[in-house]
Coordinates of C-alpha atoms and ligand atoms in Angstrom, one line a residue:
Q1 CA 53.5 58.5 215.9
H2 CA 50.3 60.8 218.0
E3 CA 47.8 58.7 216.8
A4 CA 50.3 55.9 218.3
A5 CA 50.9 57.5 221.6
L6 CA 47.2 58.3 221.9
A7 CA 46.3 54.5 221.0
A8 CA 49.2 53.4 223.4
R9 CA 47.8 55.5 225.9
S10 CA 44.0 54.2 225.9
K11 CA 45.6 50.8 226.0
E12 CA 46.3 51.9 229.2
N13 CA 43.8 53.5 230.7
L14 CA 41.6 50.4 229.5
R15 CA 40.2 49.3 232.7
S16 CA 38.7 45.2 232.7
P17 CA 35.1 44.4 231.8
I18 CA 31.7 43.4 233.9
C19 CA 30.3 39.5 233.2
C20 CA 27.9 38.5 233.5
I21 CA 25.8 34.6 233.7
L22 CA 22.3 34.6 232.2
G23 CA 20.1 31.7 231.1
H24 CA 17.5 29.0 231.8
V25 CA 17.8 27.3 235.3
D26 CA 19.8 24.0 234.1
T27 CA 22.3 24.8 231.3
G28 CA 25.0 24.0 233.5
K29 CA 25.9 27.9 234.4
T30 CA 27.6 27.7 237.9
K31 CA 29.0 24.7 236.5
L32 CA 30.5 26.7 233.1
L33 CA 31.8 29.7 235.8
D34 CA 32.9 26.3 237.4
K35 CA 35.4 25.1 234.4
I36 CA 36.1 28.8 234.0
R37 CA 38.0 29.3 237.7
S38 CA 38.6 26.0 238.3
T39 CA 42.7 26.3 237.7
N40 CA 44.7 23.8 235.4
V41 CA 47.0 21.8 237.7
Q42 CA 48.6 20.0 235.0
E43 CA 49.5 22.3 233.1
G44 CA 50.5 24.9 236.1
E45 CA 48.4 27.6 235.2
A46 CA 47.2 29.7 237.8
G47 CA 47.7 32.7 236.3
G48 CA 46.6 35.0 239.1
I49 CA 42.2 34.8 239.4
T50 CA 41.6 35.8 242.8
Q51 CA 38.3 34.8 244.4
Q52 CA 36.4 37.8 245.2
I53 CA 33.2 39.5 246.3
G54 CA 31.0 38.6 244.5
A55 CA 32.8 38.4 241.4
T56 CA 36.2 36.1 240.3
Y57 CA 38.9 38.3 238.4
F58 CA 40.8 37.0 236.1
P59 CA 43.7 39.1 234.8
V60 CA 45.0 38.6 231.5
D61 CA 47.7 36.3 232.2
A62 CA 44.6 34.2 232.5
L63 CA 42.3 34.9 229.7
K64 CA 46.0 34.2 227.5
K65 CA 46.5 30.6 229.3
K66 CA 43.4 29.3 228.7
T67 CA 42.4 31.1 225.4
A68 CA 45.9 29.3 224.4
V69 CA 44.7 26.6 222.1
V70 CA 43.0 28.3 220.2
N71 CA 45.9 30.9 220.3
K72 CA 48.2 28.8 218.7
D73 CA 50.0 31.3 216.5
G74 CA 49.7 34.0 218.9
K75 CA 48.1 36.7 216.5
F76 CA 45.0 37.2 219.1
E77 CA 46.0 40.1 220.9
F78 CA 44.0 41.2 224.5
K79 CA 44.3 44.7 225.2
I80 CA 42.1 44.8 228.6
P81 CA 44.2 44.3 231.4
G82 CA 41.0 41.1 233.2
L83 CA 37.8 39.9 232.7
L84 CA 34.9 40.4 236.3
V85 CA 33.3 37.8 235.4
I86 CA 29.7 37.8 239.0
D87 CA 29.3 35.3 240.6
T88 CA 25.5 35.1 241.0
P89 CA 24.5 33.2 237.7
G90 CA 21.1 33.3 236.3
H91 CA 20.6 36.3 238.0
E92 CA 18.9 38.5 235.7
S93 CA 18.3 41.1 237.8
F94 CA 21.5 41.9 237.4
T95 CA 22.0 42.6 233.8
N96 CA 19.0 45.5 235.0
L97 CA 21.6 47.1 237.4
R98 CA 23.3 50.1 236.9
S99 CA 26.3 52.2 237.7
R100 CA 26.0 55.7 237.3
G101 CA 24.5 55.7 233.2
S102 CA 25.5 52.5 231.7
S103 CA 25.0 49.1 233.0
L104 CA 27.1 47.1 235.6
C105 CA 27.1 44.6 233.1
N106 CA 29.5 45.8 230.0
I107 CA 29.2 42.0 228.1
A108 CA 26.9 38.6 229.1
I109 CA 27.4 35.2 228.4
L110 CA 23.7 33.9 228.5
V111 CA 23.7 29.8 227.9
V112 CA 21.5 27.4 226.1
D113 CA 21.7 23.8 226.9
I114 CA 21.7 22.8 222.4
M115 CA 19.3 19.7 223.4
H116 CA 17.1 21.9 224.4
G117 CA 16.8 25.1 222.8
L118 CA 15.3 28.0 224.5
E119 CA 13.7 27.7 227.6
P120 CA 11.6 30.6 229.3
Q121 CA 14.0 32.1 231.4
T122 CA 16.4 32.9 228.6
I123 CA 13.5 34.6 226.0
E124 CA 12.9 36.6 229.3
S125 CA 17.1 36.9 229.5
I126 CA 17.0 38.3 226.1
R127 CA 14.4 40.4 226.4
L128 CA 16.3 42.1 229.2
L129 CA 19.3 42.1 227.0
R130 CA 17.9 43.8 224.9
E131 CA 16.5 46.2 226.4
K132 CA 19.4 47.2 228.2
K133 CA 20.7 47.2 224.7
T134 CA 23.5 44.3 226.7
P135 CA 25.7 42.9 223.7
F136 CA 25.7 39.1 224.8
I137 CA 27.6 36.1 223.4
V138 CA 25.4 32.5 223.6
A139 CA 27.0 29.4 225.3
L140 CA 25.4 26.7 223.5
N141 CA 26.2 24.2 226.2
K142 CA 26.2 20.0 227.0
I143 CA 28.3 19.4 223.1
D144 CA 29.2 16.8 225.2
R145 CA 25.9 14.8 225.1
L146 CA 25.2 15.0 221.5
Y147 CA 25.8 11.0 220.7
G148 CA 28.7 9.5 220.5
W149 CA 30.9 12.9 221.0
K150 CA 33.9 12.9 220.9
K151 CA 35.6 14.5 223.9
I152 CA 39.6 16.3 223.6
D153 CA 39.5 18.1 226.8
N154 CA 39.4 21.7 226.7
N155 CA 40.0 22.6 223.0
G156 CA 38.8 24.5 220.7
F157 CA 35.8 23.6 219.6
K158 CA 36.6 23.6 215.6
E159 CA 38.8 21.1 216.5
S160 CA 36.8 18.5 218.2
L161 CA 34.0 19.2 215.5
S162 CA 36.1 18.4 213.2
F163 CA 36.8 14.5 214.4
Q164 CA 33.2 13.1 215.5
G165 CA 31.6 11.1 213.1
K166 CA 29.0 12.3 210.2
A167 CA 26.2 11.2 212.6
V168 CA 27.1 13.6 215.9
Q169 CA 27.5 16.1 213.2
S170 CA 25.1 16.4 211.4
E171 CA 23.2 15.8 214.7
F172 CA 25.2 19.1 216.0
R173 CA 24.5 21.1 212.1
D174 CA 20.4 20.1 213.4
R175 CA 20.2 21.4 216.5
L176 CA 21.9 24.5 215.4
E177 CA 19.6 25.6 212.5
K178 CA 16.6 24.8 215.3
T179 CA 18.4 27.4 218.0
K180 CA 19.3 30.0 215.0
L181 CA 15.5 29.8 214.3
A182 CA 14.8 30.2 217.8
F183 CA 17.0 34.0 217.7
A184 CA 15.3 35.0 214.4
E185 CA 11.7 34.0 216.6
Q186 CA 12.7 35.9 219.0
G187 CA 14.2 39.2 216.6
F188 CA 17.8 39.0 216.4
N189 CA 20.3 37.1 213.9
S190 CA 22.7 34.6 215.1
E191 CA 25.5 32.5 213.4
L192 CA 27.9 30.4 215.2
F193 CA 31.3 32.1 216.2
Y194 CA 33.9 31.6 213.7
E195 CA 31.3 31.8 210.4
N196 CA 29.8 35.4 211.8
K197 CA 31.1 38.1 209.8
S198 CA 29.4 40.8 211.7
L199 CA 29.6 41.0 215.4
A200 CA 27.6 44.1 215.4
K201 CA 24.6 42.8 213.2
N202 CA 24.6 38.7 214.4
V203 CA 25.2 36.9 217.3
S204 CA 27.6 34.1 218.2
L205 CA 26.9 31.1 218.6
V206 CA 29.8 29.7 221.1
P207 CA 29.2 25.4 221.6
T208 CA 30.8 24.8 225.2
S209 CA 30.4 21.9 227.5
A210 CA 30.5 23.0 231.0
H211 CA 32.2 19.4 231.6
T212 CA 35.3 18.6 228.8
G213 CA 35.6 22.2 229.2
E214 CA 36.1 22.4 225.3
G215 CA 34.6 25.7 223.2
I216 CA 35.5 27.4 226.7
P217 CA 39.0 29.0 225.2
D218 CA 37.2 29.9 221.9
M219 CA 34.4 31.4 224.7
I220 CA 36.8 33.1 226.8
R221 CA 38.5 34.4 223.2
L222 CA 35.2 35.2 222.0
I223 CA 34.5 37.9 224.7
T224 CA 37.6 39.6 224.7
S225 CA 37.4 40.2 221.2
L226 CA 34.2 41.5 221.8
T227 CA 34.5 43.9 224.6
Q228 CA 37.8 45.5 222.8
E229 CA 36.0 45.7 218.9
R230 CA 32.5 46.4 220.9
M231 CA 32.8 49.0 223.8
T232 CA 36.7 50.8 224.4
N233 CA 34.6 53.6 224.8
S234 CA 32.3 52.5 227.2
L235 CA 36.0 50.0 229.2
M236 CA 38.2 53.7 229.7
Y237 CA 39.9 53.7 233.0
L238 CA 37.8 56.7 234.7
S239 CA 39.4 58.4 238.0
E240 CA 35.2 58.9 238.9
V241 CA 33.7 55.9 240.9
E242 CA 31.7 54.0 239.7
A243 CA 30.0 51.1 242.0
T244 CA 26.7 49.4 242.2
V245 CA 25.7 47.2 245.3
L246 CA 25.2 43.8 244.9
E247 CA 23.9 42.6 248.0
V248 CA 22.5 43.5 251.7
K249 CA 24.5 40.9 254.3
V250 CA 24.5 40.3 258.2
V251 CA 27.7 39.1 259.1
E252 CA 29.1 38.4 262.3
G253 CA 31.4 40.9 263.9
L254 CA 31.0 43.8 261.6
G255 CA 27.1 43.7 260.8
T256 CA 25.3 45.1 257.9
T257 CA 27.6 45.5 255.0
I258 CA 27.4 45.9 251.3
D259 CA 28.6 44.4 248.1
V260 CA 29.6 46.1 246.0
I261 CA 31.1 45.9 242.4
L262 CA 34.0 48.3 241.7
S263 CA 33.0 48.8 237.7
N264 CA 35.2 52.1 237.4
G265 CA 37.5 54.3 239.4
V266 CA 39.4 53.6 242.7
L267 CA 37.3 53.3 246.3
R268 CA 39.8 53.6 250.1
E269 CA 39.2 53.4 253.0
G270 CA 37.6 56.6 254.9
D271 CA 35.9 57.0 251.7
R272 CA 32.3 59.1 252.7
I273 CA 30.4 57.0 250.0
V274 CA 26.0 58.0 249.7
L275 CA 23.8 55.5 248.3
C276 CA 19.9 55.0 248.8
G277 CA 18.9 53.7 251.3
T278 CA 15.0 52.1 251.9
Q279 CA 14.1 54.8 254.5
G280 CA 16.1 58.1 252.6
A281 CA 20.0 57.9 250.5
I282 CA 22.7 56.8 253.4
C283 CA 25.1 59.1 253.4
T284 CA 28.2 57.4 255.9
N285 CA 32.2 57.2 255.4
I286 CA 33.6 53.3 253.9
R287 CA 34.9 51.7 258.0
A288 CA 36.7 48.7 255.5
L289 CA 37.2 47.8 252.6
L290 CA 37.5 43.7 252.5
T291 CA 38.3 41.4 249.7
P292 CA 38.6 37.5 250.7
A293 CA 41.3 36.1 252.5
E294 CA 43.3 32.9 250.2
M295 CA 42.8 30.1 251.4
K296 CA 46.0 29.3 253.3
E297 CA 45.0 33.1 255.4
L298 CA 42.2 31.9 255.9
R299 CA 42.9 29.8 259.0
V300 CA 44.3 32.0 260.5
K301 CA 42.0 35.2 261.4
S302 CA 39.7 37.1 259.4
Q303 CA 37.2 34.6 256.2
Y304 CA 38.8 38.8 254.8
V305 CA 41.6 40.7 254.2
H306 CA 41.7 44.3 254.9
N307 CA 42.4 46.6 251.6
K308 CA 43.6 50.3 252.1
E309 CA 42.1 51.5 247.8
I310 CA 40.8 49.2 245.9
K311 CA 41.1 50.1 241.7
A312 CA 38.0 49.0 240.0
A313 CA 37.3 46.5 238.4
M314 CA 36.7 44.5 241.6
G315 CA 34.0 42.5 243.6
V316 CA 34.8 43.9 247.0
K317 CA 32.8 43.5 250.8
I318 CA 32.2 47.3 252.4
S319 CA 31.7 47.4 256.6
A320 CA 30.3 51.0 257.4
D321 CA 27.9 52.3 259.7
G322 CA 24.4 53.1 258.9
L323 CA 23.9 50.4 256.5
E324 CA 20.2 48.5 257.2
N325 CA 18.9 49.6 255.4
A326 CA 20.5 49.9 252.4
I327 CA 18.9 48.4 248.9
A328 CA 20.7 45.9 246.9
G329 CA 21.0 47.0 243.1
S330 CA 21.4 50.9 244.5
R331 CA 24.5 52.9 242.7
L332 CA 27.3 54.2 245.0
M333 CA 28.3 57.3 244.8
V334 CA 31.6 59.1 246.8
V335 CA 31.3 62.1 248.1
G336 CA 34.6 64.3 246.7
P337 CA 36.2 67.7 247.9
D338 CA 34.5 69.8 245.1
D339 CA 30.5 67.7 245.3
D340 CA 28.1 68.6 246.8
E341 CA 26.3 65.8 249.3
E342 CA 23.0 66.6 248.8
D343 CA 23.0 66.3 245.1
L344 CA 24.6 62.7 245.1
E345 CA 21.9 62.0 247.5
E346 CA 19.3 63.4 245.4
E347 CA 21.6 61.3 242.3
V348 CA 20.8 58.3 244.0
M349 CA 17.4 58.3 245.6
G350 CA 16.5 59.2 241.7
D351 CA 15.8 55.4 240.5
L352 CA 14.2 54.9 243.5
E353 CA 11.6 57.4 242.7
N354 CA 11.2 56.7 239.9
L355 CA 10.7 53.9 240.3
L356 CA 8.0 55.3 242.5
S357 CA 6.5 57.2 240.3
R358 CA 5.0 54.1 238.2
I359 CA 2.7 53.3 241.5
S360 CA -1.0 53.5 240.6
K361 CA -2.4 57.4 241.3
T362 CA -5.5 55.3 241.3
G363 CA -4.3 53.4 245.2
R364 CA -5.7 49.5 243.5
G365 CA -3.1 47.2 242.0
V366 CA -1.6 44.6 243.4
S367 CA 1.8 45.4 245.9
V368 CA 5.3 44.2 244.6
Q369 CA 8.6 43.4 246.2
A370 CA 12.0 41.9 244.6
S371 CA 15.7 41.8 245.8
T372 CA 17.1 44.6 243.4
L373 CA 16.6 47.8 242.5
G374 CA 17.1 46.2 238.7
S375 CA 15.1 42.7 239.2
L376 CA 11.9 45.2 240.8
E377 CA 12.2 47.7 238.0
A378 CA 11.9 44.6 235.5
L379 CA 8.8 43.3 237.0
L380 CA 7.3 46.5 237.1
E381 CA 8.1 47.1 233.3
F382 CA 7.1 44.2 233.0
L383 CA 3.5 44.2 234.6
K384 CA 2.7 47.8 232.6
Q385 CA 2.7 45.8 229.3
S386 CA 0.4 43.8 230.7
K387 CA -1.6 46.2 231.9
I388 CA -1.8 44.9 236.0
P389 CA -1.6 48.0 238.3
V390 CA 1.0 48.1 241.1
A391 CA -0.2 49.7 244.7
N392 CA 3.1 49.8 246.7
I393 CA 6.7 48.7 246.0
S394 CA 9.1 47.0 247.9
I395 CA 13.3 45.6 247.5
G396 CA 14.2 43.2 250.3
P397 CA 12.2 40.4 252.3
V398 CA 8.9 40.0 252.4
F399 CA 7.4 40.7 256.1
K400 CA 4.2 41.0 258.0
R401 CA 4.5 44.8 257.0
D402 CA 4.5 44.2 253.9
V403 CA 1.5 42.0 254.1
M404 CA -0.1 44.1 256.2
Q405 CA -0.4 47.2 253.3
C406 CA -0.8 44.8 251.0
G407 CA -4.1 43.9 252.9
V408 CA -5.5 47.2 253.0
M409 CA -6.4 45.6 249.1
L410 CA -9.3 43.6 251.0
E411 CA -11.9 46.0 251.0
K412 CA -10.7 48.3 248.3
A413 CA -10.3 45.9 245.7
K414 CA -9.8 42.2 246.5
E415 CA -9.2 41.1 243.8
Y416 CA -5.5 42.7 243.5
A417 CA -4.8 41.3 247.5
V418 CA -1.8 39.2 245.8
M419 CA 1.6 40.3 246.3
L420 CA 4.2 38.7 243.3
C421 CA 7.5 38.4 245.0
F422 CA 10.2 37.9 242.5
D423 CA 13.9 36.2 244.3
V424 CA 12.8 36.9 247.1
R425 CA 12.6 35.2 251.1
V426 CA 9.3 35.1 252.5
D427 CA 9.5 35.7 256.0
K428 CA 7.1 32.7 258.2
E429 CA 5.2 35.9 260.0
A430 CA 4.1 37.7 257.6
R431 CA 3.1 34.3 254.8
E432 CA 0.9 33.4 258.5
Y433 CA -0.4 36.2 258.6
A434 CA -1.2 36.6 254.5
E435 CA -2.8 32.9 254.6
A436 CA -5.0 33.9 257.9
N437 CA -5.8 36.9 255.7
G438 CA -6.6 35.9 252.4
I439 CA -3.4 37.7 251.4
K440 CA -1.9 35.9 248.0
I441 CA 1.5 35.5 248.4
F442 CA 3.2 34.5 244.9
E443 CA 6.8 33.6 244.8
A444 CA 8.6 33.0 241.6
D445 CA 12.5 32.9 240.0
I446 CA 11.2 34.1 236.0
I447 CA 8.9 37.3 235.5
Y448 CA 6.7 36.1 233.3
H449 CA 5.9 33.1 236.1
L450 CA 4.6 36.1 238.7
F451 CA 1.7 36.8 236.1
D452 CA 0.7 33.7 235.0
N453 CA 0.5 33.1 238.4
F454 CA -1.6 36.8 238.3
V455 CA -3.3 35.7 235.5
A456 CA -4.8 32.4 237.0
H457 CA -5.6 33.5 240.2
M458 CA -7.9 36.1 238.6
K459 CA -9.2 34.5 236.2
Q460 CA -10.0 31.2 239.8
L461 CA -11.6 35.0 241.3
E462 CA -13.7 35.1 239.0
E463 CA -14.6 31.3 238.4
Q464 CA -15.9 31.8 242.0
R465 CA -17.9 34.9 241.5
K466 CA -19.7 33.4 239.4
E467 CA -20.0 30.3 241.4
E468 CA -22.0 32.9 244.1
S469 CA -23.9 34.2 241.0
K470 CA -26.0 31.5 240.3
M471 CA -27.8 31.5 243.0
S472 CA -29.1 35.7 241.9
A473 CA -28.7 34.6 238.5
V474 CA -32.1 34.3 237.7
F475 CA -33.7 34.4 233.2
P476 CA -36.3 35.2 232.7
C477 CA -39.5 33.1 232.0
V478 CA -43.1 32.6 231.8
L479 CA -45.1 29.7 232.9
R480 CA -48.8 28.4 232.4
P481 CA -49.3 26.2 234.7
V482 CA -51.9 23.2 232.6
A483 CA -51.9 20.3 236.3
V484 CA -50.9 20.9 239.6
F485 CA -49.7 17.4 240.8
N486 CA -48.9 18.5 244.3
K487 CA -49.9 21.6 245.8
R488 CA -47.4 21.6 248.9
E489 CA -43.8 20.8 250.5
P490 CA -42.9 20.2 247.3
I491 CA -45.5 21.7 244.8
V492 CA -45.1 20.0 242.0
V493 CA -46.8 21.3 238.7
G494 CA -47.4 20.4 235.1
V495 CA -46.3 23.7 232.8
D496 CA -45.7 25.3 229.2
V497 CA -43.1 27.9 228.9
I498 CA -44.8 30.5 227.0
E499 CA -42.9 33.0 227.6
G500 CA -37.7 32.5 228.0
N501 CA -36.8 29.4 228.8
L502 CA -37.1 28.0 232.0
R503 CA -34.1 26.8 233.6
V504 CA -33.7 24.4 236.5
L505 CA -32.3 26.9 240.2
T506 CA -34.9 29.9 239.3
P507 CA -37.0 31.1 241.8
I508 CA -40.3 30.6 240.8
C509 CA -44.1 33.2 242.2
A510 CA -47.1 34.6 241.3
V511 CA -48.4 37.6 240.6
K512 CA -51.2 38.2 242.4
E513 CA -53.8 40.6 244.6
D514 CA -53.9 41.5 248.0
P515 CA -57.8 41.1 248.4
T516 CA -58.6 43.9 251.1
T517 CA -55.5 46.2 249.9
K518 CA -55.6 46.1 246.3
Q519 CA -51.9 45.8 246.8
K520 CA -49.8 44.0 244.3
I521 CA -48.5 40.6 245.8
F522 CA -46.3 38.0 245.2
V523 CA -46.6 34.8 245.7
E524 CA -43.3 33.1 246.1
L525 CA -43.3 29.3 244.7
G526 CA -39.7 29.1 246.1
R527 CA -36.7 27.2 243.3
V528 CA -36.9 24.9 240.1
A529 CA -35.3 21.0 241.7
S530 CA -36.3 19.4 238.6
I531 CA -37.5 19.5 235.2
E532 CA -39.0 15.7 233.6
R533 CA -40.7 15.4 230.6
D534 CA -41.7 11.8 229.7
H535 CA -39.7 10.2 232.9
K536 CA -36.4 12.2 231.4
Q537 CA -34.6 15.4 233.7
L538 CA -34.2 18.5 231.4
Q539 CA -31.7 21.3 232.4
I540 CA -33.8 23.8 230.6
C541 CA -38.0 23.4 228.8
K542 CA -38.1 26.1 226.2
K543 CA -40.7 28.3 224.8
G544 CA -42.6 26.8 222.1
Q545 CA -41.6 23.1 224.1
P546 CA -44.4 20.6 225.1
S547 CA -45.7 20.4 229.0
V548 CA -43.1 19.4 232.0
A549 CA -43.5 18.7 235.3
V550 CA -42.1 21.2 237.9
K551 CA -40.5 20.0 240.7
I552 CA -40.5 23.8 243.1
E553 CA -38.6 23.3 246.2
G554 CA -38.4 26.3 249.6
S555 CA -39.3 26.8 253.1
N556 CA -42.5 28.1 253.4
Q557 CA -44.4 27.5 250.0
P558 CA -47.1 28.1 250.1
L559 CA -50.3 26.6 249.1
Y560 CA -52.4 25.5 245.6
G561 CA -56.3 25.8 246.4
R562 CA -55.9 28.4 248.6
H563 CA -52.8 31.2 248.5
L564 CA -52.8 30.5 244.4
E565 CA -55.1 28.7 241.6
E566 CA -54.0 26.9 238.5
K567 CA -54.6 29.3 236.5
D568 CA -52.5 32.1 238.1
I569 CA -49.5 32.6 235.6
L570 CA -46.0 32.0 237.3
Y571 CA -43.3 33.5 236.2
S572 CA -39.7 33.6 237.2
H573 CA -38.7 36.5 239.6
I574 CA -36.8 38.6 238.3
S575 CA -35.0 42.1 240.4
R576 CA -32.3 44.6 239.6
K577 CA -29.4 42.3 241.2
S578 CA -30.1 38.9 238.7
I579 CA -30.3 41.7 236.3
D580 CA -26.8 42.6 237.1
T581 CA -25.5 39.2 237.8
L582 CA -26.6 38.4 234.2
K583 CA -24.9 41.5 232.4
E584 CA -22.0 40.6 235.0
F585 CA -20.9 37.3 234.3
Y586 CA -23.6 35.7 231.1
R587 CA -24.4 38.1 229.0
S588 CA -23.3 36.1 225.8
D589 CA -25.5 33.2 227.4
V590 CA -28.8 35.9 227.9
S591 CA -30.3 35.7 223.7
M592 CA -31.8 39.0 222.7
D593 CA -35.3 37.5 222.9
E594 CA -34.1 37.0 226.9
W595 CA -33.4 40.6 227.5
A596 CA -36.7 41.6 225.5
L597 CA -38.4 38.6 228.2
I598 CA -36.0 40.5 231.2
K599 CA -37.0 45.2 229.3
K600 CA -41.0 43.4 229.5
L601 CA -40.8 41.4 232.1
K602 CA -39.6 44.6 235.2
P603 CA -42.5 47.0 235.5
V604 CA -44.1 43.7 236.8
F605 CA -41.2 43.5 239.5
D606 CA -41.9 47.4 239.8
I607 CA -38.4 47.4 238.2
P608 CA -37.1 51.0 237.3
Ligands
LIG1 P1 22.6 26.1 236.6 O1 21.6 26.0 237.2 O2 22.3 26.9 234.7 O3 23.7 26.3 237.1 O4 22.5 24.6 235.3 P2 24.1 23.7 236.4 O5 25.3 24.3 236.0 O6 24.0 23.7 237.7 O7 23.5 22.1 236.2 C1 23.1 21.8 235.3 C2 23.2 20.3 235.5 O8 24.2 20.0 234.4 C3 24.0 19.4 236.7 O9 23.4 18.2 236.8 C4 25.3 19.2 235.7 O10 26.4 18.5 235.2 C5 24.9 19.8 234.4 N1 25.1 20.2 233.4 C6 26.3 21.4 233.0 N2 26.4 21.5 232.3 C7 26.6 20.4 231.6 C8 27.8 20.0 230.1 O11 28.5 21.0 229.8 N3 27.6 18.7 229.7 C9 26.9 17.2 230.3 N4 27.1 16.7 230.3 N5 26.1 17.8 231.8 C10 26.5 19.5 232.5

């Protein structure tokens, strides 16, 4: 009896779980949301679905109606009071948001296009879900596109499938198996939802269509049962406030406001709140708690309704002073009568400081900018795994001052004069400044695309430096002239290559002695313009190969017969720099013999 009482109490005390929708672009996230939101007029279904700030709330009555078709016997029991679905789909960073300790999202719907399987952003979402240990189900969307699909609007999937022809059923099975395999490759066991024997071990795949509504009743039922069976602890209603800032927005007449998801507790007008800001913790009092006005009220006065208090789970807009520097993704705390405000400040700022501590100690690295604390964290984690150092981090739109800060790298480490921007707007002036100063700005909505951009950038820089180094790379060779065909401008000599390999562009000199001072002098002939044998152009002539005719070009060329003789041995003019260039860019092109020859030639050119 006591236990029953406890159970009853805990049932009363469950709060609504919070659900995010994520997945690759164009898989149908928006359409699915629209479909589950749309009230079905014919069946008189309204059910009190409410549009909130940044979220839609489905009270349990709406959930019951929406799942009626797959709960005909009424045996499936609802324990949660409702479901809060976050409205901005595809924002994987939301799964990375926290509200006091735990993840803001209790559960996620990962949408996969059944015709496409797992796509890059799907895989990134999976990575985040795994890292945050967020339970999720998979909507295998667009089943109506299976060839020959016969729809029954808003039906349960299992029944709809049973009405399909053989070919449709077999195409479905085929695609299902491929998807399961792809999930296995990502380290997840998955099963078709009604074949899934263990919600704890396997991810459930729910086939859906956002166009016909088929499978959506199954999806809602599954989310409900997953939250009820697996997460009652984290869904206990608490008096303590848990809230997260989704977005920071300027609203005409209100100034800077914050859109907040209240996942637990109660917020009241006048409450003193603490949150994380770019210039330190923000402490302020709630001036207004706003929710959207219903359509009919909209014309009257304001877009918003004022609330004295708001109970979780709920999306709400807060207007207050001093929110200008608020950071999206920040936790929001309420200062209670026994709380020390400074303690709370320290706690909310801890999230940002944690991230700041990941900045490279050498001061060399790329600049990283993201839309929220959560997405910044995800990006930093990824860059750490990819071994890309980070020197600056920031949250919110990219302004000129951010680019200027990144520009410091132009002198320190040019390759890091790069901004990796995830899901943020880049100000026009910032873009112009970057362009004028050679700072790269990479933008993407998929984290690993930024990585790809950066890797391509590094490769391009390397190629460029290799190209620039062409003139300073000198492969060693020693030549014995056998004939002088042209004494000057351009010098053309026939030579045997007696050491190393002769290549086009090699600078050539003779080593002579000044007759009066007896000092070593280098007579510079210029660079090899062409190598020719039997009227054929060669790029290279190796030691021991038959003689070649070499054309050498340069400004102020010496004159054969006056500054040097046919008998003078010719050398490639190596230097400290040319050796370093070979080491840096051409190491794999230089043979052991060539390194040995370089060593031998060093004293000739007085290289230590
Ligand atoms: P999002 O980028 O994931 O939000 O995808 P959208 O919801 O914008 O959908 C992308 C495109 O796919 C749109 O043209 C939709 O009409 C279409 N789409 C979405 N869901 C379905 C579905 O279940 N069946 C079919 N045939 N098309 C769909």
